[in-house]
Tab-separated table of C-alpha atoms in Angstrom:
chain	number	residue	atom	x	y	z
A	1428	MET	CA	86.652	-79.250	-2.258
A	1429	LYS	CA	83.133	-78.387	-3.434
A	1430	GLU	CA	80.230	-79.117	-1.071
A	1431	LYS	CA	78.015	-82.136	-2.310
A	1432	ILE	CA	73.998	-81.754	-2.273
A	1433	LEU	CA	71.555	-84.831	-3.138
A	1434	ILE	CA	68.173	-83.548	-4.313
A	1435	VAL	CA	65.422	-85.813	-4.288
A	1436	GLU	CA	62.401	-84.244	-6.108
A	1437	ASP	CA	59.948	-86.282	-8.193
A	1438	GLU	CA	58.980	-82.953	-9.957
A	1439	ALA	CA	61.314	-82.600	-12.808
A	1440	GLN	CA	61.131	-79.176	-13.394
A	1441	ILE	CA	61.651	-77.996	-9.896
A	1442	ALA	CA	64.470	-80.597	-10.005
A	1443	LYS	CA	66.236	-78.996	-12.663
A	1444	VAL	CA	65.862	-75.375	-11.436
A	1445	LEU	CA	67.298	-76.264	-8.034
A	1446	LYS	CA	70.251	-78.148	-9.711
A	1447	ILE	CA	70.939	-74.857	-11.975
A	1448	GLU	CA	70.713	-72.508	-9.157
A	1449	LEU	CA	72.823	-74.572	-6.833
A	1450	GLU	CA	75.628	-75.272	-9.280
A	1451	PHE	CA	75.450	-71.587	-10.234
A	1452	GLU	CA	76.351	-71.302	-6.524
A	1453	ASP	CA	79.329	-73.761	-6.770
A	1454	TYR	CA	77.772	-76.856	-5.383
A	1455	GLU	CA	78.230	-80.283	-6.562
A	1456	VAL	CA	74.701	-81.616	-7.320
A	1457	ASP	CA	73.045	-85.103	-7.997
A	1458	VAL	CA	69.279	-85.779	-8.412
A	1459	GLU	CA	67.011	-88.732	-7.629
A	1460	TYR	CA	63.414	-88.672	-8.614
A	1461	ASP	CA	61.684	-91.247	-6.314
A	1462	GLY	CA	62.142	-92.307	-2.494
A	1463	LYS	CA	63.856	-95.687	-3.181
A	1464	ALA	CA	66.394	-94.180	-5.546
A	1465	GLY	CA	67.191	-91.422	-2.878
A	1466	LEU	CA	67.768	-93.348	-0.113
A	1467	GLU	CA	70.179	-96.000	-1.929
A	1468	THR	CA	72.196	-92.974	-3.433
A	1469	ALA	CA	71.913	-91.173	0.042
A	1470	THR	CA	73.484	-94.258	1.928
A	1471	SER	CA	75.979	-95.133	-0.795
A	1472	ALA	CA	77.754	-91.849	-1.236
A	1473	GLN	CA	78.810	-88.762	1.247
A	1474	TYR	CA	76.989	-85.475	0.858
A	1475	ASP	CA	76.854	-82.294	2.834
A	1476	LEU	CA	73.396	-81.840	2.500
A	1477	ILE	CA	70.078	-83.530	1.319
A	1478	LEU	CA	66.929	-81.647	-0.175
A	1479	LEU	CA	64.449	-84.131	0.212
A	1480	ASP	CA	60.758	-83.585	-1.074
A	1481	VAL	CA	57.980	-84.922	0.991
A	1482	MET	CA	55.629	-86.298	-1.410
A	1483	LEU	CA	57.453	-88.988	-3.499
A	1484	PRO	CA	56.927	-92.146	-5.191
A	1485	SER	CA	57.866	-95.479	-3.680
A	1486	LEU	CA	59.135	-94.132	-0.522
A	1487	SER	CA	57.724	-90.935	1.017
A	1488	GLY	CA	60.488	-88.656	2.134
A	1489	ILE	CA	59.437	-89.012	5.883
A	1490	GLU	CA	60.039	-92.580	5.610
A	1491	VAL	CA	63.484	-91.794	3.675
A	1492	LEU	CA	64.423	-89.700	6.685
A	1493	ARG	CA	63.154	-92.210	9.010
A	1494	ARG	CA	65.715	-94.838	7.545
A	1495	LEU	CA	68.758	-92.808	6.958
A	1496	ARG	CA	68.370	-91.511	10.855
A	1497	LYS	CA	68.029	-95.638	11.510
A	1498	ALA	CA	70.927	-96.411	9.606
A	1499	GLU	CA	72.759	-93.626	11.451
A	1500	VAL	CA	73.147	-91.200	8.283
A	1501	PHE	CA	73.120	-87.898	9.987
A	1502	THR	CA	73.827	-85.910	6.879
A	1503	PRO	CA	71.676	-82.522	7.165
A	1504	VAL	CA	68.108	-82.772	5.598
A	1505	ILE	CA	65.951	-79.926	4.436
A	1506	LEU	CA	62.529	-81.232	3.375
A	1507	LEU	CA	60.649	-79.576	0.742
A	1508	THR	CA	56.937	-79.790	1.123
A	1509	ALA	CA	53.284	-78.627	-0.007
A	1510	ARG	CA	51.976	-79.044	3.110
A	1511	ASN	CA	51.956	-76.306	5.812
A	1512	THR	CA	50.232	-77.793	8.996
A	1513	THR	CA	52.232	-77.883	12.160
A	1514	LEU	CA	51.833	-81.650	12.277
A	1515	ASP	CA	53.775	-82.207	8.953
A	1516	LYS	CA	56.337	-79.893	9.934
A	1517	VAL	CA	56.702	-81.460	13.829
A	1518	MET	CA	56.918	-84.596	12.342
A	1519	GLY	CA	59.663	-84.090	9.894
A	1520	LEU	CA	61.781	-82.348	12.359
A	1521	ASP	CA	60.974	-85.180	14.850
A	1522	GLN	CA	62.487	-87.454	12.462
A	1523	GLY	CA	65.449	-85.670	12.164
A	1524	ALA	CA	65.224	-83.066	9.386
A	1525	ASN	CA	67.309	-80.039	9.975
A	1526	ASP	CA	64.977	-77.640	8.309
A	1527	TYR	CA	61.655	-77.623	5.837
A	1528	VAL	CA	60.821	-75.356	3.105
A	1529	THR	CA	57.169	-75.024	2.269
A	1530	LYS	CA	56.165	-74.843	-1.450
A	1531	PRO	CA	56.023	-72.672	-3.376
A	1532	PHE	CA	59.478	-71.023	-2.078
A	1533	GLU	CA	61.899	-68.094	-3.105
A	1534	ILE	CA	65.094	-69.590	-4.488
A	1535	GLU	CA	66.890	-66.963	-2.499
A	1536	GLU	CA	65.565	-68.171	0.662
A	1537	LEU	CA	66.420	-71.768	0.088
A	1538	LEU	CA	69.671	-71.152	-1.005
A	1539	ALA	CA	70.127	-69.081	2.628
A	1540	ARG	CA	68.699	-72.309	4.208
A	1541	VAL	CA	71.423	-74.233	2.440
A	1542	ARG	CA	74.210	-72.229	3.571
A	1543	SER	CA	73.113	-71.887	7.270
A	1544	CYS	CA	72.924	-75.718	7.452
A	1545	ILE	CA	76.164	-76.486	5.709
A	1546	ARG	CA	77.680	-73.823	7.885
A	1547	TYR	CA	76.300	-75.350	11.058
A	1548	ARG	CA	77.440	-78.298	10.231
A	1549	SER	CA	81.168	-77.106	9.660
A	1550	LEU	CA	80.841	-75.321	12.854
A	1551	VAL	CA	80.080	-78.381	15.142
A	1552	GLU	CA	82.784	-80.354	13.067
A	1553	ALA	CA	85.232	-77.936	13.850
A	1554	SER	CA	84.384	-77.782	17.355
A	1555	GLY	CA	84.568	-81.658	17.643
A	1556	THR	CA	87.898	-81.572	16.179
A	1557	LYS	CA	89.162	-78.851	18.880
A	1558	GLU	CA	87.923	-80.670	21.564
A	1559	ALA	CA	89.020	-83.851	21.314
A	1560	GLU	CA	89.933	-86.686	18.862
A	1561	ALA	CA	86.963	-88.640	19.776
A	1562	GLU	CA	84.905	-85.695	18.486
A	1563	LEU	CA	83.630	-84.902	22.289
A	1564	LEU	CA	81.930	-81.934	23.419
A	1565	THR	CA	82.273	-81.607	27.384
A	1566	ILE	CA	81.153	-79.247	30.154
A	1567	SER	CA	81.122	-80.692	33.860
A	1568	ASP	CA	79.740	-84.271	33.649
A	1569	LEU	CA	77.751	-83.539	30.543
A	1570	THR	CA	79.489	-85.339	27.095
A	1571	ILE	CA	78.141	-85.242	23.665
A	1572	ASN	CA	79.796	-87.445	21.173
A	1573	LEU	CA	79.293	-85.577	17.771
A	1574	GLU	CA	80.129	-88.838	16.062
A	1575	THR	CA	77.736	-91.193	17.700
A	1576	ARG	CA	75.520	-88.613	18.623
A	1577	GLU	CA	75.184	-90.023	22.267
A	1578	VAL	CA	74.466	-87.505	25.020
A	1579	LEU	CA	75.430	-88.519	28.493
A	1580	ARG	CA	75.541	-86.794	31.939
A	1581	ASN	CA	77.113	-88.158	34.735
A	1582	ASN	CA	77.235	-91.413	32.536
A	1583	GLU	CA	73.319	-91.556	32.282
A	1584	SER	CA	72.312	-91.735	28.520
A	1585	ILE	CA	69.854	-88.768	27.883
A	1586	THR	CA	67.337	-89.334	24.829
A	1587	LEU	CA	66.960	-85.988	22.713
A	1588	THR	CA	64.884	-85.312	19.521
A	1589	PRO	CA	67.087	-83.994	16.706
A	1590	LYS	CA	65.982	-80.513	17.066
A	1591	GLU	CA	66.810	-80.776	21.014
A	1592	TYR	CA	70.328	-82.434	20.011
A	1593	ASP	CA	71.095	-79.188	17.506
A	1594	LEU	CA	70.249	-76.773	20.416
A	1595	VAL	CA	72.190	-78.401	22.993
A	1596	VAL	CA	75.193	-78.918	20.744
A	1597	TYR	CA	74.896	-75.036	19.760
A	1598	LEU	CA	74.797	-73.926	23.578
A	1599	LEU	CA	77.923	-76.228	24.151
A	1600	THR	CA	80.298	-75.018	21.196
A	1601	ASN	CA	79.509	-71.799	22.732
A	1602	LYS	CA	79.728	-72.759	26.648
A	1603	ASN	CA	80.552	-69.813	29.036
A	1604	LYS	CA	79.368	-67.364	26.365
A	1605	ILE	CA	76.177	-65.960	26.016
A	1606	VAL	CA	74.012	-66.759	22.912
A	1607	THR	CA	71.335	-64.687	21.775
A	1608	ARG	CA	67.886	-65.660	20.603
A	1609	GLU	CA	68.437	-64.301	17.438
A	1610	GLY	CA	71.603	-66.612	17.106
A	1611	ILE	CA	70.081	-69.660	18.087
A	1612	LEU	CA	67.012	-69.262	15.871
A	1613	THR	CA	69.582	-68.480	12.846
A	1614	ASN	CA	72.209	-71.254	14.086
A	1615	VAL	CA	69.940	-73.889	14.902
A	1616	TRP	CA	66.835	-73.684	13.088
A	1617	GLY	CA	69.090	-72.618	10.162
A	1618	TYR	CA	67.751	-69.549	8.746
A	1619	GLU	CA	66.188	-66.155	9.898
A	1620	TYR	CA	62.976	-67.461	11.457
A	1621	GLU	CA	59.988	-65.196	11.338
A	1622	GLY	CA	57.626	-67.333	13.093
A	1623	GLU	CA	57.111	-67.263	17.141
A	1624	THR	CA	60.042	-67.234	18.994
A	1625	ASN	CA	58.869	-68.749	21.953
A	1626	VAL	CA	59.734	-72.062	20.308
A	1627	ILE	CA	63.216	-71.404	21.915
A	1628	ASP	CA	61.424	-71.257	25.121
A	1629	VAL	CA	59.615	-74.595	24.555
A	1630	TYR	CA	62.676	-76.429	23.673
A	1631	ILE	CA	64.694	-74.667	26.177
A	1632	ARG	CA	62.377	-76.052	28.977
A	1633	HIS	CA	62.431	-79.412	27.544
A	1634	LEU	CA	66.154	-79.345	27.487
A	1635	ARG	CA	66.073	-78.617	31.278
A	1636	LYS	CA	64.030	-81.310	32.201
A	1637	LYS	CA	66.257	-83.870	30.303
A	1638	VAL	CA	69.763	-82.223	31.028
A	1639	ASP	CA	69.486	-80.498	34.460
A	1640	GLU	CA	66.651	-82.057	36.414
A	1641	GLY	CA	68.069	-84.626	39.005
A	1642	PHE	CA	71.398	-83.464	38.579
A	1643	SER	CA	73.561	-81.344	41.312
A	1644	THR	CA	74.098	-78.587	39.119
A	1645	SER	CA	72.662	-76.636	36.499
A	1646	LEU	CA	74.050	-76.101	33.060
A	1647	ILE	CA	71.492	-74.245	30.936
A	1648	HIS	CA	71.221	-70.701	32.016
A	1649	THR	CA	68.790	-67.782	31.319
A	1650	VAL	CA	70.650	-64.134	30.646
A	1651	ARG	CA	67.518	-62.102	31.088
A	1652	GLY	CA	66.527	-60.252	28.126
A	1653	VAL	CA	69.237	-61.220	25.770
A	1654	GLY	CA	69.422	-65.045	25.685
A	1655	TYR	CA	71.123	-68.315	27.097
A	1656	MET	CA	74.589	-69.355	28.595
A	1657	MET	CA	75.535	-73.170	28.774
A	1658	LYS	CA	77.835	-73.164	32.083
A	1659	GLU	CA	78.505	-74.864	35.395
A	1660	GLU	CA	76.381	-73.461	38.097
A	1661	LYS	CA	74.705	-74.968	41.294
A	1662	HIS	CA	70.964	-75.132	41.415
A	1663	GLU	CA	70.490	-72.382	44.047
A	1664	ASP	CA	71.948	-69.706	41.894
A	1665	HIS	CA	69.853	-70.944	38.914
A	1666	ASP	CA	67.793	-68.450	37.031
A	1667	GLU	CA	64.808	-70.023	35.400
A	1668	ASP	CA	62.636	-68.525	32.770
């Protein structure tokens, strides 16, 4: 079965080119040209990915994204934006975007990110199926419900940003295995990231504060010079950054 992609883009020429390129890659593609129509379509049908322009008439892409996540529609979203400031990128990621592409972009780069987003979602869903019928990922007293996106540690709810959630899910789907920094960037950020790699350190530090602090065991561990591993271990043996 073909993967379905929704494009929400008000520039008709860009939407046309994207539709042609994606259909050539054997995706099934729908197009909407304003925020309100895009929101209605995204909530009334199931898609494997949404390409969402930020600057849209009727509703901005950020507002569409916010309403989708509020309605518990967790379809992966790649933002298309002409803006290139850190604030815009952070705002989009914090509202639940999985990735962003700054215009003008090379179509091959966008296609690579599309493939990565869809592949990552498939891996997560497959891991959930293997773990349990309720789509749970577990290690020690940490549980993640992939269907509801609820994260619990010792039955205490943990609030994570969308990117923190993606990162902890990736670590947990590879529990007791070393994951490299390059692997994290490719699979969590969804593409071959070429920016500052210390973004991983920032997110790992945030995750440790939320997932490990105050609990008797540490779950997130640094493997010096290689990457990270999620496994159960006493705090006294914990190797911090």
